[in-house]
mmCIF file with all atom_site columns, C-alpha atoms in Angstrom:
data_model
loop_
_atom_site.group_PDB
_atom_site.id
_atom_site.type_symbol
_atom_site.label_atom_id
_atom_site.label_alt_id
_atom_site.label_comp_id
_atom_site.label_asym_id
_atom_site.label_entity_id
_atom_site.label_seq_id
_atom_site.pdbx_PDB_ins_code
_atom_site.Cartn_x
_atom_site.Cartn_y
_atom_site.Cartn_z
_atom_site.occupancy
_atom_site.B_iso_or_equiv
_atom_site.pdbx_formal_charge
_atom_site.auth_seq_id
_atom_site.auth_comp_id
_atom_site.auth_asym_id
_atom_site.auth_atom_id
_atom_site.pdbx_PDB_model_num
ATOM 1   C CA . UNK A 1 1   ? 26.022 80.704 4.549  1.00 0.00 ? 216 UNK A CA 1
ATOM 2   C CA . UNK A 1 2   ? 21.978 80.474 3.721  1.00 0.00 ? 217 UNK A CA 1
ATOM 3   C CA . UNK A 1 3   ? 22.950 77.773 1.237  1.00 0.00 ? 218 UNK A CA 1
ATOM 4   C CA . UNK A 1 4   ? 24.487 75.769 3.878  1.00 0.00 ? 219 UNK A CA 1
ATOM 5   C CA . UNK A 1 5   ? 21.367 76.078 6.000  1.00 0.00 ? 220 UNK A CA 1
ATOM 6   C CA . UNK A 1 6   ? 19.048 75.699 3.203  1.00 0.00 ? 221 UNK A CA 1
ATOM 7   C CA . UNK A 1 7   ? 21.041 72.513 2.757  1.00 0.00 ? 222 UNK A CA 1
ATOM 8   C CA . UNK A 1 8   ? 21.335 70.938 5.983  1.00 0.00 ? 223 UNK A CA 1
ATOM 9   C CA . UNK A 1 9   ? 17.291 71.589 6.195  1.00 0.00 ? 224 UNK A CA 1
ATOM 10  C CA . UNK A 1 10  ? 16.724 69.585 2.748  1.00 0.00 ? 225 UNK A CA 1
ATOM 11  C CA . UNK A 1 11  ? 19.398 66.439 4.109  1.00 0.00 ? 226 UNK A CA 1
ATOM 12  C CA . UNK A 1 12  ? 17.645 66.415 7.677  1.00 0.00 ? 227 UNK A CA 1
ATOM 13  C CA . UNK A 1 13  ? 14.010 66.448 5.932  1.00 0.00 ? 228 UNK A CA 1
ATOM 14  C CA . UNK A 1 14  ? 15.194 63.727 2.848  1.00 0.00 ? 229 UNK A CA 1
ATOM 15  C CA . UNK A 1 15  ? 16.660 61.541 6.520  1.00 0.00 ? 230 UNK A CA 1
ATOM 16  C CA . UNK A 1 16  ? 13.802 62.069 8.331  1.00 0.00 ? 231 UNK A CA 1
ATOM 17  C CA . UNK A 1 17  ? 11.308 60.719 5.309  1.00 0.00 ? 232 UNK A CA 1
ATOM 18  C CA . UNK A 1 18  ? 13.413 58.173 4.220  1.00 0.00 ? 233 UNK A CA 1
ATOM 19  C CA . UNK A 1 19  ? 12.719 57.030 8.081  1.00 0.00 ? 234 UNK A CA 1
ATOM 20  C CA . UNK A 1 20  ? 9.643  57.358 7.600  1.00 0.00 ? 235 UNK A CA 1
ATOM 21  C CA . UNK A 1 21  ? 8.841  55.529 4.218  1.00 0.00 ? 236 UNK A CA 1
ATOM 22  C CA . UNK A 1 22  ? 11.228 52.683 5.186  1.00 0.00 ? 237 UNK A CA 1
ATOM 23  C CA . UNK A 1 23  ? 9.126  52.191 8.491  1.00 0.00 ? 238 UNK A CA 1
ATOM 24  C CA . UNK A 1 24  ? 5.608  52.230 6.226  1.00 0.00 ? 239 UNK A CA 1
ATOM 25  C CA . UNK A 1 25  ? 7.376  49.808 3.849  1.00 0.00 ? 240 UNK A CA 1
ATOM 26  C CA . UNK A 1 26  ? 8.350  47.122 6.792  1.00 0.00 ? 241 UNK A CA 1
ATOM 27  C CA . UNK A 1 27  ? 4.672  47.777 7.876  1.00 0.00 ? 242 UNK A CA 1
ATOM 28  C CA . UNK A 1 28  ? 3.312  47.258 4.783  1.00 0.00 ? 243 UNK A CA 1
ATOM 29  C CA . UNK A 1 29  ? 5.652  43.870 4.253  1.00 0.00 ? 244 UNK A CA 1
ATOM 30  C CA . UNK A 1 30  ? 4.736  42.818 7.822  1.00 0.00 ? 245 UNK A CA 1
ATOM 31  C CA . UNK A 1 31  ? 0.988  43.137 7.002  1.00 0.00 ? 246 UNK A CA 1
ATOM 32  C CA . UNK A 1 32  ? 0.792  42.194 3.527  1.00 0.00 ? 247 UNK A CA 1
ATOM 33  C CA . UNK A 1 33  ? 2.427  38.844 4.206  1.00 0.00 ? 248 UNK A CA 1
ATOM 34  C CA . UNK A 1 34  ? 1.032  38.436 7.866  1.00 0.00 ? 249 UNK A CA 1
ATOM 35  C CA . UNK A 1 35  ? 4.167  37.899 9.460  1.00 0.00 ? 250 UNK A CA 1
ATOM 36  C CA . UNK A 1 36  ? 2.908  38.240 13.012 1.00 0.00 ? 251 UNK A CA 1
ATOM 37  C CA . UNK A 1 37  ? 1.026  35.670 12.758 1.00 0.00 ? 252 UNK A CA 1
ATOM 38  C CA . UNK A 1 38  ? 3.302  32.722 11.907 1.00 0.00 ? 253 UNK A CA 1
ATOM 39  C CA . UNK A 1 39  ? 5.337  32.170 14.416 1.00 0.00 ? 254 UNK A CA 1
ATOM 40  C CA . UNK A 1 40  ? 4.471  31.268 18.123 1.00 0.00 ? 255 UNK A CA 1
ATOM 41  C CA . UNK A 1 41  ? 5.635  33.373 21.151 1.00 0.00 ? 256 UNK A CA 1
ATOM 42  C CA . UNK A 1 42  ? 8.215  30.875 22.538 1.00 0.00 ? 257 UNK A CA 1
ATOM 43  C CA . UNK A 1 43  ? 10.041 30.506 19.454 1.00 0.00 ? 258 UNK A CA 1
ATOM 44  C CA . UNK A 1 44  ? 9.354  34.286 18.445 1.00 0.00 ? 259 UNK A CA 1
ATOM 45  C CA . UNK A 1 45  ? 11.105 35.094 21.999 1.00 0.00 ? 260 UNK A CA 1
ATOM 46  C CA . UNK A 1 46  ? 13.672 32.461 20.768 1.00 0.00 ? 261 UNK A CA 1
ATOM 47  C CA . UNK A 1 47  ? 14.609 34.370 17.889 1.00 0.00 ? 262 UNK A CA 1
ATOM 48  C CA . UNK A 1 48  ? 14.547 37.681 19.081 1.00 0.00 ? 263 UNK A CA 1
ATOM 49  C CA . UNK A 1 49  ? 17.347 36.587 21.881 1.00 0.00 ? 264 UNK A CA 1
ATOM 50  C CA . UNK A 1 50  ? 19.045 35.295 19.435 1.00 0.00 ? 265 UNK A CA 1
ATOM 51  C CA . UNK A 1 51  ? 19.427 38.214 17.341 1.00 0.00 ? 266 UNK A CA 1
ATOM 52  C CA . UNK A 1 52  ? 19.191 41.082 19.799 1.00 0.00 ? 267 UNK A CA 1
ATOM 53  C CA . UNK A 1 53  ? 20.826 39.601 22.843 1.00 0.00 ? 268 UNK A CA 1
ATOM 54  C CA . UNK A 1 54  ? 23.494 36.408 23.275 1.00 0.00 ? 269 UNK A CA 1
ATOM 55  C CA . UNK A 1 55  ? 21.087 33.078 23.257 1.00 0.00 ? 270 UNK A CA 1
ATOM 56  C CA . UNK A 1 56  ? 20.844 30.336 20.853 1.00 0.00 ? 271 UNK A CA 1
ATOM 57  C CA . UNK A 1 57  ? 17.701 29.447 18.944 1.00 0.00 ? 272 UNK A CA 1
ATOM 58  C CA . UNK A 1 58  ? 16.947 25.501 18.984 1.00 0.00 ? 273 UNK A CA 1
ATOM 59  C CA . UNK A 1 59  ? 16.120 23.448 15.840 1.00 0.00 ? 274 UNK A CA 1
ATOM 60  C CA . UNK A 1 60  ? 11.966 23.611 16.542 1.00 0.00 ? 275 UNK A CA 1
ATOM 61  C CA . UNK A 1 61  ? 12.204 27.345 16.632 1.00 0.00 ? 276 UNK A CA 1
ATOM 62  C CA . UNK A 1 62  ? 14.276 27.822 13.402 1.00 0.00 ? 277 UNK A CA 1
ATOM 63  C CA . UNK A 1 63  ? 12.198 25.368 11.163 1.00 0.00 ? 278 UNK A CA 1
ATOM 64  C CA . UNK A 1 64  ? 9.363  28.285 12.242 1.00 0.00 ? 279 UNK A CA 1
ATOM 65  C CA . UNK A 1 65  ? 11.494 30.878 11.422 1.00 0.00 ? 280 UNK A CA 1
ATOM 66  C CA . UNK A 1 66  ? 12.633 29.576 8.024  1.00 0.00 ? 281 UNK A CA 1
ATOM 67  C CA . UNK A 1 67  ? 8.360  28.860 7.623  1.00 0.00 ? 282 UNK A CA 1
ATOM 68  C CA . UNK A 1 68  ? 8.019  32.404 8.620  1.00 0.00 ? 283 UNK A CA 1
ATOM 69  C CA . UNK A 1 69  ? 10.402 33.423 5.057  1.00 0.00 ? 284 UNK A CA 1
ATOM 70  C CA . UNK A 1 70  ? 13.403 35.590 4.786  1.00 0.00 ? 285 UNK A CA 1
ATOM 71  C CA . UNK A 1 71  ? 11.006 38.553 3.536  1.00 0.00 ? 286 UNK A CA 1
ATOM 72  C CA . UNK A 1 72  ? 9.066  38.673 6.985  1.00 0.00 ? 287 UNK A CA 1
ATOM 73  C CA . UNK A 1 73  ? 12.104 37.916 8.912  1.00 0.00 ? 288 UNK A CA 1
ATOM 74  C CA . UNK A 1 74  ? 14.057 41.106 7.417  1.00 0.00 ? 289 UNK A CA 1
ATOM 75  C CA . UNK A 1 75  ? 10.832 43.568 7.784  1.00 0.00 ? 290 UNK A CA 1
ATOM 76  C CA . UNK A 1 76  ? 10.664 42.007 11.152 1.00 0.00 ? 291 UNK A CA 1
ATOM 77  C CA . UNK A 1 77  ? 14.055 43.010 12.005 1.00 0.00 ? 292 UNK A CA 1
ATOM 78  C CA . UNK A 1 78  ? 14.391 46.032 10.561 1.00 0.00 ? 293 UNK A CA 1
ATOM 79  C CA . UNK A 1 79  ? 11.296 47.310 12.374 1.00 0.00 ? 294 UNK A CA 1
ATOM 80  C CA . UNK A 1 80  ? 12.235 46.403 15.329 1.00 0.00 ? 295 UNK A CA 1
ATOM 81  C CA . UNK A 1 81  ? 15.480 48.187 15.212 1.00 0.00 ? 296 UNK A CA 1
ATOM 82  C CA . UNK A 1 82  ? 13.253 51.051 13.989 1.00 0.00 ? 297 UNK A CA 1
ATOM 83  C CA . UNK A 1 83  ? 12.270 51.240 17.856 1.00 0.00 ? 298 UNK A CA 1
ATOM 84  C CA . UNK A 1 84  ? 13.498 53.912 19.914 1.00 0.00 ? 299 UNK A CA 1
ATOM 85  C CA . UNK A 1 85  ? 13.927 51.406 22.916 1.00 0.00 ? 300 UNK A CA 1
ATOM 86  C CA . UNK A 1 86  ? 16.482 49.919 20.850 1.00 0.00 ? 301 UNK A CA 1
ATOM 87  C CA . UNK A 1 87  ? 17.929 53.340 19.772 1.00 0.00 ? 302 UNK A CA 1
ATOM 88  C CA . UNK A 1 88  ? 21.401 52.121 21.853 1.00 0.00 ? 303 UNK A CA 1
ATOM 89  C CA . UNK A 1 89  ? 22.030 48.777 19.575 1.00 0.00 ? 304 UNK A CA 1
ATOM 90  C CA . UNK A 1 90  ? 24.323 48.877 16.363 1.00 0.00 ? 305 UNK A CA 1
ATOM 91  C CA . UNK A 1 91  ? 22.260 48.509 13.321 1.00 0.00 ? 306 UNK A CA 1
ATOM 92  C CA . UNK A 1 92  ? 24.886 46.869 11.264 1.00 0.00 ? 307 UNK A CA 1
ATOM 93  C CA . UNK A 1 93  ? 25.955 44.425 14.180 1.00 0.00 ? 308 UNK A CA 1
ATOM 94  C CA . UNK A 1 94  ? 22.120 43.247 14.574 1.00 0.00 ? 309 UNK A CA 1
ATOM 95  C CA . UNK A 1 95  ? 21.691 42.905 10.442 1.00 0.00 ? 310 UNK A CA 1
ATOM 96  C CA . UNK A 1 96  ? 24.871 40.872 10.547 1.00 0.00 ? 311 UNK A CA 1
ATOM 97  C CA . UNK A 1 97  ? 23.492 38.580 13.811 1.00 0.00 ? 312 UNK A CA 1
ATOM 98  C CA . UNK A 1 98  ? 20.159 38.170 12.112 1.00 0.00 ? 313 UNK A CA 1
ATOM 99  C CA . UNK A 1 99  ? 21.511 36.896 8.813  1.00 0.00 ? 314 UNK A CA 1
ATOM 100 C CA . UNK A 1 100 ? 23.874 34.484 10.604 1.00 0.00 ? 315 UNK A CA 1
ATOM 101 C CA . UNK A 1 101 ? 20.817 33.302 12.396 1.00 0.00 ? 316 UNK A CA 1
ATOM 102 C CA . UNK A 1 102 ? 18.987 32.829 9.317  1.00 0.00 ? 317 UNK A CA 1
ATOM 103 C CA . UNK A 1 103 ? 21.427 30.850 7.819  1.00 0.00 ? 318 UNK A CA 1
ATOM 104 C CA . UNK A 1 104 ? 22.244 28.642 10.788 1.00 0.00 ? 319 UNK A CA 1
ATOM 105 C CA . UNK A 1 105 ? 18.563 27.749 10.853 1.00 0.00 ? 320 UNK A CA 1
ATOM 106 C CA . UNK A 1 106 ? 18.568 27.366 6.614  1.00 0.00 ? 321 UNK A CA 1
ATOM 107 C CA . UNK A 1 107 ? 21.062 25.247 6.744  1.00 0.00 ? 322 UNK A CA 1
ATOM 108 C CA . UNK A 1 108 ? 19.770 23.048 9.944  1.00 0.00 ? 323 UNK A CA 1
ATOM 109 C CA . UNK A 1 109 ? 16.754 22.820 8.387  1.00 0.00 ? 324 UNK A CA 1
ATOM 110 C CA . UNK A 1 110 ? 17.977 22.204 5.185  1.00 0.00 ? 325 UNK A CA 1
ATOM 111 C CA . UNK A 1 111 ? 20.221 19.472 6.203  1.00 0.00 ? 326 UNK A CA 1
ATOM 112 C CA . UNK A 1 112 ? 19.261 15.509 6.827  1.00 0.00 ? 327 UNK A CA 1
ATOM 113 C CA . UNK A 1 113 ? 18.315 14.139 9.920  1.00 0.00 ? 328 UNK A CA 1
ATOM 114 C CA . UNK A 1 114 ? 21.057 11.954 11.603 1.00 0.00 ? 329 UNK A CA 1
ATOM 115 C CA . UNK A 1 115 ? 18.595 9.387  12.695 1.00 0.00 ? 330 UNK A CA 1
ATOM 116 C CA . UNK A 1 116 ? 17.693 8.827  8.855  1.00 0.00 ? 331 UNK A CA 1
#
């Protein structure tokens, strides 16, 4: 019975590190490649509807967030759900929103313009 406790002490501690390095890591991603600072508010408020609520993201906004990189975009993301205020949302649901809003605004960006 001490084993188990022993046990369930070790997986809580190894959980609550991993946490915690996985938050330094999106810091240090965030900071290293200045993500906060490439993207205005509008389209930053944009993207976060998009992904965290039920909105759409217009054509402007996602040729900033493809200039903001997939690298930034992910440590943005995954910070954010690091939040406690959004303690409530499903991890694997927002993951899953945010990559199908990346690649909506890859491949608008991506594709020609009709008035070409």
């Amino acid at each position: 019975m001490k084993s188990l406790h022993v046990y369930s002490a070790l997986v809580v501690l190894f959980l609550t590190c991993g946490a915690a390095m996985a938050t330094k890591e999106n810091d240090q991603i965030i900071k290293d490649n200045n993500c906060e600072t490439k993207m205005g508010l509008p389209c930053v408020l944009e993207a976060f509807t998009s992904i965290f609520e039920t909105g759409t993201i217009s054509s402007k906004c996602c040729g900033e967030l493809v200039g903001l990189g997939k690298v930034c975009h992910s440590a943005l993301v995954k910070r954010t759900l690091e939040n406690p205020l959004f303690k409530d949302l499903s991890p694997a649901r927002i993951i899953a929103k945010s990559i199908q809003t990346w690649n909506n605004c890859l491949a608008l960006i991506d594709s020609p313009s009709p008035s070409a």
